[in-house]
Short mmCIF file of C-alpha atoms and ligand atoms in Angstrom, two decimals:
data_model
loop_
_atom_site.label_atom_id
_atom_site.label_comp_id
_atom_site.label_asym_id
_atom_site.label_seq_id
_atom_site.Cartn_x
_atom_site.Cartn_y
_atom_site.Cartn_z
CA MET A 1 279.07 44.00 28.02
CA SER A 2 281.81 45.22 25.00
CA GLY A 3 283.15 48.61 25.92
CA PRO A 4 285.86 49.34 28.68
CA ILE A 5 284.75 49.04 32.25
CA LEU A 6 286.72 52.06 33.24
CA VAL A 7 288.27 54.67 31.38
CA THR A 8 290.05 57.84 32.91
CA SER A 9 291.19 61.06 31.37
CA GLY A 10 293.96 63.59 32.03
CA LEU A 11 293.47 62.85 35.46
CA SER A 12 294.86 65.02 38.19
CA LYS A 13 294.95 65.69 41.66
CA SER A 14 297.40 68.44 43.37
CA PHE A 15 297.68 69.34 47.37
CA GLN A 16 298.78 71.22 49.54
CA SER A 17 301.80 70.50 52.20
CA SER A 18 303.04 72.56 54.97
CA ARG A 19 305.85 73.93 55.32
CA GLY A 20 305.99 75.86 58.48
CA LEU A 21 303.91 79.00 60.02
CA PHE A 22 304.81 81.66 58.43
CA LYS A 23 305.95 79.83 54.74
CA LYS A 24 303.85 79.29 52.02
CA PRO A 25 302.42 75.57 51.49
CA LEU A 26 304.01 73.85 48.90
CA THR A 27 301.75 72.77 46.21
CA VAL A 28 302.48 68.99 45.73
CA GLN A 29 301.19 67.63 42.28
CA ALA A 30 300.69 64.29 43.22
CA ILE A 31 298.80 63.26 39.98
CA ASN A 32 298.85 64.77 36.64
CA ASN A 33 297.45 63.30 33.73
CA ILE A 34 296.54 59.80 33.38
CA SER A 35 294.52 57.97 31.31
CA PHE A 36 293.22 54.32 31.06
CA THR A 37 291.11 51.97 29.99
CA LEU A 38 290.21 48.98 31.61
CA GLY A 39 288.01 46.04 30.11
CA GLN A 40 285.45 43.91 31.64
CA ALA A 41 287.98 40.76 34.02
CA GLU A 42 290.72 43.17 32.73
CA THR A 43 293.64 43.43 35.25
CA LEU A 44 295.70 46.78 34.99
CA SER A 45 298.41 47.03 37.15
CA VAL A 46 300.30 50.25 38.05
CA VAL A 47 303.80 50.11 38.94
CA GLY A 48 306.24 53.10 40.00
CA GLU A 49 308.90 53.93 43.28
CA THR A 50 307.32 55.19 46.40
CA GLY A 51 305.18 58.94 46.46
CA SER A 52 304.72 57.91 42.21
CA GLY A 53 301.03 58.90 43.05
CA ARG A 54 299.51 55.16 42.53
CA THR A 55 298.02 55.34 46.22
CA THR A 56 296.47 59.30 44.90
CA LEU A 57 294.92 57.57 42.00
CA ALA A 58 293.80 54.94 43.82
CA HIS A 59 291.49 56.73 46.42
CA ILE A 60 290.40 59.07 43.06
CA LEU A 61 289.34 56.54 41.25
CA ALA A 62 288.00 55.21 44.73
CA GLY A 63 286.05 58.26 45.39
CA ILE A 64 287.69 59.35 47.93
CA ASN A 65 289.56 61.96 46.58
CA TYR A 66 287.92 64.14 43.98
CA PRO A 67 290.54 65.06 40.82
CA ASP A 68 291.28 68.78 40.42
CA GLN A 69 291.31 67.49 36.38
CA GLY A 70 289.89 64.97 34.36
CA MET A 71 287.55 62.79 33.62
CA LEU A 72 286.35 59.48 35.32
CA LEU A 73 283.85 57.49 32.73
CA TYR A 74 281.91 53.53 34.29
CA LYS A 75 280.64 52.18 31.22
CA GLY A 76 280.94 55.12 28.82
CA LYS A 77 279.33 57.28 31.55
CA PRO A 78 281.00 60.06 32.82
CA VAL A 79 280.56 60.29 36.85
CA SER A 80 280.43 63.19 38.73
CA TYR A 81 282.15 63.38 41.96
CA LEU A 82 279.65 65.37 43.14
CA GLN A 83 276.23 63.71 42.49
CA LYS A 84 274.78 61.46 44.89
CA LYS A 85 273.90 59.07 42.89
CA ASP A 86 277.17 58.49 40.96
CA GLU A 87 278.84 57.97 44.16
CA GLU A 88 276.62 55.53 45.63
CA LEU A 89 277.20 54.00 42.08
CA LEU A 90 280.73 53.81 42.17
CA HIS A 91 280.51 52.71 46.27
CA LYS A 92 278.25 49.08 44.84
CA LYS A 93 280.43 48.06 42.22
CA LEU A 94 283.67 49.37 42.55
CA ARG A 95 286.02 47.96 46.75
CA LEU A 96 288.59 49.72 47.48
CA ILE A 97 291.48 47.30 49.28
CA PHE A 98 293.78 50.04 51.14
CA GLN A 99 297.80 49.87 51.69
CA ASN A 100 297.97 48.49 54.50
CA PRO A 101 294.29 47.17 54.95
CA GLY A 102 294.83 45.51 57.92
CA ARG A 103 294.67 49.00 59.87
CA THR A 104 291.74 50.50 58.75
CA LEU A 105 289.81 47.68 60.46
CA ASN A 106 286.96 48.28 63.05
CA PRO A 107 289.03 47.80 66.51
CA LYS A 108 285.36 47.61 68.42
CA ALA A 109 284.18 45.22 65.24
CA PRO A 110 283.82 41.56 65.34
CA VAL A 111 284.74 40.03 61.45
CA TYR A 112 281.50 39.29 60.44
CA LYS A 113 280.23 42.90 61.01
CA THR A 114 283.47 43.74 58.96
CA LEU A 115 281.85 42.23 56.25
CA ILE A 116 278.07 42.02 57.00
CA GLU A 117 278.77 45.40 55.64
CA PRO A 118 279.42 46.21 52.47
CA LEU A 119 276.83 43.33 51.55
CA HIS A 120 273.98 46.02 52.57
CA ASN A 121 274.86 47.47 49.52
CA ASN A 122 274.23 45.22 47.30
CA PRO A 123 270.38 44.31 46.77
CA ASP A 124 271.68 41.37 44.63
CA VAL A 125 273.01 38.97 47.96
CA PRO A 126 269.48 38.59 49.90
CA GLN A 127 270.06 38.62 53.60
CA HIS A 128 269.47 35.31 54.04
CA GLU A 129 272.16 34.21 52.40
CA TYR A 130 274.55 36.57 53.98
CA ARG A 131 276.57 33.92 56.66
CA LYS A 132 277.09 31.49 53.44
CA ARG A 133 278.56 34.00 52.11
CA ILE A 134 280.06 35.26 54.71
CA ASN A 135 281.98 31.74 55.48
CA GLN A 136 282.63 30.82 51.70
CA ILE A 137 284.61 34.16 51.75
CA LEU A 138 286.44 33.37 54.97
CA GLU A 139 287.27 30.15 53.96
CA LYS A 140 288.76 31.64 50.25
CA VAL A 141 291.14 33.83 52.17
CA GLY A 142 292.25 30.79 54.70
CA LEU A 143 290.40 31.98 57.35
CA ARG A 144 287.58 30.08 59.75
CA PRO A 145 283.76 30.20 59.74
CA GLU A 146 284.12 30.15 63.39
CA GLN A 147 286.49 32.92 63.20
CA SER A 148 283.82 35.18 62.22
CA HIS A 149 283.33 36.31 66.32
CA TRP A 150 286.36 37.35 66.87
CA LEU A 151 288.25 40.97 67.11
CA PRO A 152 290.41 42.04 64.96
CA HIS A 153 293.34 42.89 67.51
CA MET A 154 293.12 38.69 67.89
CA PHE A 155 294.37 37.25 64.60
CA SER A 156 297.90 38.23 63.45
CA GLY A 157 298.85 41.28 60.57
CA GLY A 158 298.95 39.07 57.73
CA GLN A 159 295.17 37.48 58.92
CA ARG A 160 293.87 41.26 59.38
CA GLN A 161 295.58 41.82 56.15
CA ARG A 162 293.18 38.59 54.73
CA ILE A 163 289.72 40.28 56.67
CA ALA A 164 290.61 43.16 54.65
CA ILE A 165 291.00 41.95 51.59
CA ALA A 166 288.08 39.58 52.36
CA ARG A 167 285.90 42.92 53.03
CA ALA A 168 286.80 43.45 49.42
CA LEU A 169 285.50 40.85 47.75
CA VAL A 170 282.62 39.77 50.06
CA SER A 171 280.10 41.85 47.84
CA SER A 172 281.42 40.79 44.26
CA PRO A 173 281.97 44.15 42.70
CA GLU A 174 282.76 44.68 39.49
CA ILE A 175 286.33 46.42 39.85
CA ILE A 176 288.91 46.15 43.13
CA ILE A 177 291.47 48.22 43.51
CA ALA A 178 293.78 46.78 44.82
CA ASP A 179 296.28 49.45 46.35
CA GLU A 180 299.55 47.42 47.23
CA PRO A 181 297.08 44.02 48.58
CA LEU A 182 300.53 41.48 49.04
CA SER A 183 302.83 44.04 51.45
CA ALA A 184 302.73 42.27 54.87
CA LEU A 185 301.86 39.13 53.52
CA ASP A 186 304.63 36.08 53.61
CA VAL A 187 304.79 34.29 49.82
CA SER A 188 302.16 31.58 50.34
CA VAL A 189 299.36 33.60 51.79
CA GLN A 190 300.44 36.20 48.82
CA ALA A 191 300.21 33.23 46.68
CA GLN A 192 296.95 31.85 47.43
CA ILE A 193 295.46 35.69 47.66
CA ILE A 194 296.57 36.02 43.68
CA ASN A 195 294.72 32.50 42.36
CA LEU A 196 291.64 34.20 44.78
CA MET A 197 291.97 36.77 42.88
CA LEU A 198 292.34 35.03 39.18
CA ASP A 199 289.78 33.60 40.06
CA LEU A 200 286.93 35.70 40.94
CA GLN A 201 287.70 36.92 38.01
CA GLN A 202 287.16 33.54 36.09
CA LYS A 203 283.83 32.81 37.46
CA GLU A 204 282.61 36.54 37.88
CA GLY A 205 284.75 38.65 35.63
CA VAL A 206 285.76 41.00 37.90
CA SER A 207 288.18 43.82 36.76
CA TYR A 208 291.26 44.82 38.83
CA VAL A 209 293.04 47.98 39.23
CA PHE A 210 296.82 46.40 41.29
CA ILE A 211 299.30 48.27 42.75
CA SER A 212 302.31 46.95 43.41
CA HIS A 213 305.89 46.94 43.71
CA ASN A 214 306.18 43.43 42.82
CA LEU A 215 306.97 43.02 39.03
CA GLY A 216 307.25 39.45 39.11
CA VAL A 217 303.70 39.21 40.56
CA VAL A 218 301.92 42.17 37.93
CA GLN A 219 303.77 39.99 34.70
CA HIS A 220 301.49 36.71 36.27
CA ILE A 221 298.65 38.72 36.82
CA SER A 222 298.12 41.63 34.25
CA ASP A 223 296.82 42.17 30.62
CA LYS A 224 297.66 46.57 30.59
CA VAL A 225 300.71 47.96 32.81
CA LEU A 226 300.96 52.21 34.01
CA VAL A 227 304.34 53.01 35.02
CA MET A 228 304.30 55.96 37.04
CA PHE A 229 307.27 58.72 38.10
CA GLY A 230 307.08 61.23 40.40
CA GLY A 231 302.65 61.43 39.69
CA GLN A 232 302.92 61.43 35.37
CA LEU A 233 302.42 58.16 33.02
CA MET A 234 305.97 57.18 31.32
CA GLU A 235 303.97 54.13 29.83
CA TYR A 236 301.03 52.57 29.79
CA GLY A 237 300.39 49.61 27.49
CA HIS A 238 299.32 45.77 27.15
CA ILE A 239 301.90 43.42 29.45
CA ASP A 240 303.59 41.61 27.00
CA ASP A 241 304.89 45.06 24.75
CA VAL A 242 305.88 47.00 28.13
CA PHE A 243 307.88 44.25 29.20
CA ASN A 244 309.31 42.57 26.16
CA ARG A 245 309.46 45.71 24.40
CA PRO A 246 309.88 48.96 27.65
CA GLY A 247 310.13 52.02 25.22
CA HIS A 248 310.95 53.97 28.13
CA PRO A 249 313.89 55.00 29.92
CA TYR A 250 312.33 54.85 33.36
CA THR A 251 310.55 51.39 32.68
CA ARG A 252 314.15 50.05 31.42
CA ALA A 253 315.50 50.62 34.28
CA LEU A 254 312.45 49.60 36.32
CA LEU A 255 312.73 45.63 34.16
CA ALA A 256 316.26 45.70 34.74
CA SER A 257 317.10 45.89 38.35
CA VAL A 258 314.42 42.77 38.46
CA PRO A 259 316.37 39.28 38.65
CA GLY A 260 314.30 36.82 36.33
CA LEU A 261 312.29 39.00 34.37
CA LYS A 262 313.12 39.26 30.56
CA ARG A 263 315.05 41.59 30.10
CA ASN A 264 317.73 40.69 27.36
CA ALA A 265 317.32 43.91 25.31
CA LEU A 266 317.80 46.38 28.75
CA LYS A 267 321.46 44.98 28.95
CA GLN A 268 322.50 48.15 27.92
CA TRP A 269 320.18 49.90 30.44
CA ARG A 270 322.06 48.34 33.36
CA GLN A 271 324.21 51.58 34.09
CA THR A 272 320.47 53.47 34.70
CA GLN A 273 320.81 51.46 37.89
CA LYS A 274 323.73 53.40 39.02
CA ILE A 275 321.90 56.15 39.24
CA LEU A 276 318.93 55.42 40.65
CA THR A 277 319.67 57.18 44.03
CA LYS A 278 318.82 61.02 42.60
CA SER A 279 315.91 62.54 43.66
CA ILE A 280 313.41 63.26 41.17
CA ASP A 281 312.65 66.66 39.81
CA THR A 282 309.93 68.60 39.86
CA HIS A 283 309.89 71.76 37.29
CA LEU A 284 309.03 71.98 34.05
CA GLY A 285 311.23 69.79 32.28
CA CYS A 286 310.50 65.50 32.32
CA PRO A 287 310.06 64.88 35.84
CA TYR A 288 312.65 61.53 35.41
CA VAL A 289 314.62 64.18 33.74
CA SER A 290 317.82 63.99 36.70
CA ARG A 291 318.00 60.32 36.48
CA CYS A 292 318.07 60.08 32.79
CA PRO A 293 321.54 58.91 30.29
CA VAL A 294 319.15 60.08 27.53
CA ALA A 295 317.91 63.38 28.62
CA THR A 296 318.76 65.72 26.43
CA GLU A 297 318.40 70.41 26.27
CA GLN A 298 314.83 69.61 25.81
CA CYS A 299 314.21 67.57 28.88
CA HIS A 300 315.16 70.24 30.93
CA HIS A 301 312.14 72.34 30.50
CA GLU A 302 310.02 70.86 28.66
CA ASN A 303 307.22 67.82 29.92
CA PRO A 304 307.27 65.44 27.33
CA GLU A 305 303.67 64.22 25.39
CA HIS A 306 301.65 61.18 25.66
CA THR A 307 302.94 59.58 23.09
CA PRO A 308 302.13 56.41 20.75
CA VAL A 309 305.15 54.12 20.15
CA ASP A 310 304.33 50.38 19.35
CA GLN A 311 301.65 49.34 20.13
CA GLN A 312 302.21 51.25 23.82
CA ILE A 313 302.06 55.39 25.19
CA VAL A 314 305.06 56.56 25.53
CA SER A 315 305.70 60.15 27.33
CA CYS A 316 309.40 61.10 26.28
CA HIS A 317 310.60 63.73 23.83
CA HIS A 318 312.48 60.80 21.58
CA ALA A 319 310.21 58.11 22.13
CA GLY A 320 310.71 55.11 19.62
CA ASN A 321 314.07 56.89 19.14
CA ILE A 322 316.19 55.15 21.56
N1 ATP B 401 297.32 63.77 51.96
C1 ATP B 401 298.03 64.42 51.07
N2 ATP B 401 299.10 65.68 51.75
C2 ATP B 401 299.86 66.81 50.81
N3 ATP B 401 300.89 65.07 49.58
C3 ATP B 401 300.12 64.15 49.64
C4 ATP B 401 299.12 63.97 50.15
N4 ATP B 401 299.08 62.27 49.52
C5 ATP B 401 299.92 62.20 48.68
N5 ATP B 401 300.56 63.25 48.69
C6 ATP B 401 301.40 63.37 48.09
O1 ATP B 401 301.68 63.51 46.61
C7 ATP B 401 302.95 62.12 46.11
C8 ATP B 401 301.95 60.75 45.96
O2 ATP B 401 301.96 60.13 46.97
P1 ATP B 401 301.03 58.82 46.90
O3 ATP B 401 300.60 57.86 48.32
O4 ATP B 401 300.01 58.48 46.04
O5 ATP B 401 302.46 57.81 46.47
P2 ATP B 401 302.08 55.74 46.52
O6 ATP B 401 303.07 55.17 44.96
O7 ATP B 401 301.24 55.44 46.65
O8 ATP B 401 303.90 56.24 47.78
P3 ATP B 401 304.18 54.98 48.59
O9 ATP B 401 305.04 53.93 47.54
O10 ATP B 401 304.21 55.36 48.94
O11 ATP B 401 302.50 54.28 48.61
C9 ATP B 401 303.50 62.49 47.21
O12 ATP B 401 303.92 63.49 47.05
C10 ATP B 401 302.78 62.91 48.69
O13 ATP B 401 303.83 62.63 49.46
S1 SF4 B 402 311.82 63.22 28.23
FE1 SF4 B 402 314.22 63.07 28.40
S2 SF4 B 402 314.52 63.14 30.27
FE2 SF4 B 402 312.50 62.26 29.91
S3 SF4 B 402 312.99 59.86 30.05
FE3 SF4 B 402 312.39 60.91 27.62
S4 SF4 B 402 315.00 61.29 26.89
FE4 SF4 B 402 314.91 60.88 29.34
MG1 MG B 403 301.59 54.60 47.96
#
């Protein structure tokens, strides 16, 4: 396939958040105008701090939440969230690894039941091969085939997370959305899972949307990166371009805060770390304005547009001049 496997354009989603019995509910704009392109066998990482809208984006891609605005194209065709056949198509071709995936297992279902369920949706795996496939995937995530009869409570938290990852991988989906899949795992298991994901990508051409706080892992596995803040796209582009020549003040602050990443060009941005604790702005201007060391008057009342700078897209009024 030559074209991209997934394209999003202007995805937006808001939620009504209750403020008590007699107060009007508050509208939270969880994501706003998110666009990206995912090629086959590519990894796009989504980074940003807590509350930046990454899980909301993951749930929209997986069809768990519907967007208020925007489009999703699968292999060039628009996906309608309201059409059963499109919903089924996404469920067959796309699997989500939930944030805290170990908690999403059915406590009463032995592991093989959890792993068989996605195989029923996949006509490419004949029924007589289910057992072989389940054993293979359990071994790949570092568990033993005989453990397939165990119930979730008989595993440790990290092992439960591996079962949830196996559930996403077992039916060989084309796209995997992984929402912080490594967060509860120790470093050696993290490496094992990353190698497994890369191996699957090489052998089966799987594409990943990978959500993570770990910028070291992101740098290692990604082709592209989408940097989010306050629900909005701050910067998007190829990983080397964004990490070596970040064009957005927030990307610079984010990279400068991680020891060991390439950041020669970032020294002057160290000052931004000192004000990283300030809150996110929710008014009409740039969401980053209260933390930004180069904010101007315009930034307080106008939301910046997505602007091409070098090889990447940057949402900043002063993109290319800072
Ligand atoms: N169902 C919901 N109802 C109300 N507000 C919501 C809902 N889901 C998300 N939000 C709000 O949307 C914003 C984005 O949340 P989201 O969970 O997508 O962020 P995140 O980047 O995944 O954060 P985390 O690091 O905590 O996982 C937050 O302000 C959150 O409170
Ligand atoms: S638009 Fe203004 S406040 Fe936002 S990142 Fe750019 S300079 Fe900073
Ligand atoms: Mg999340």
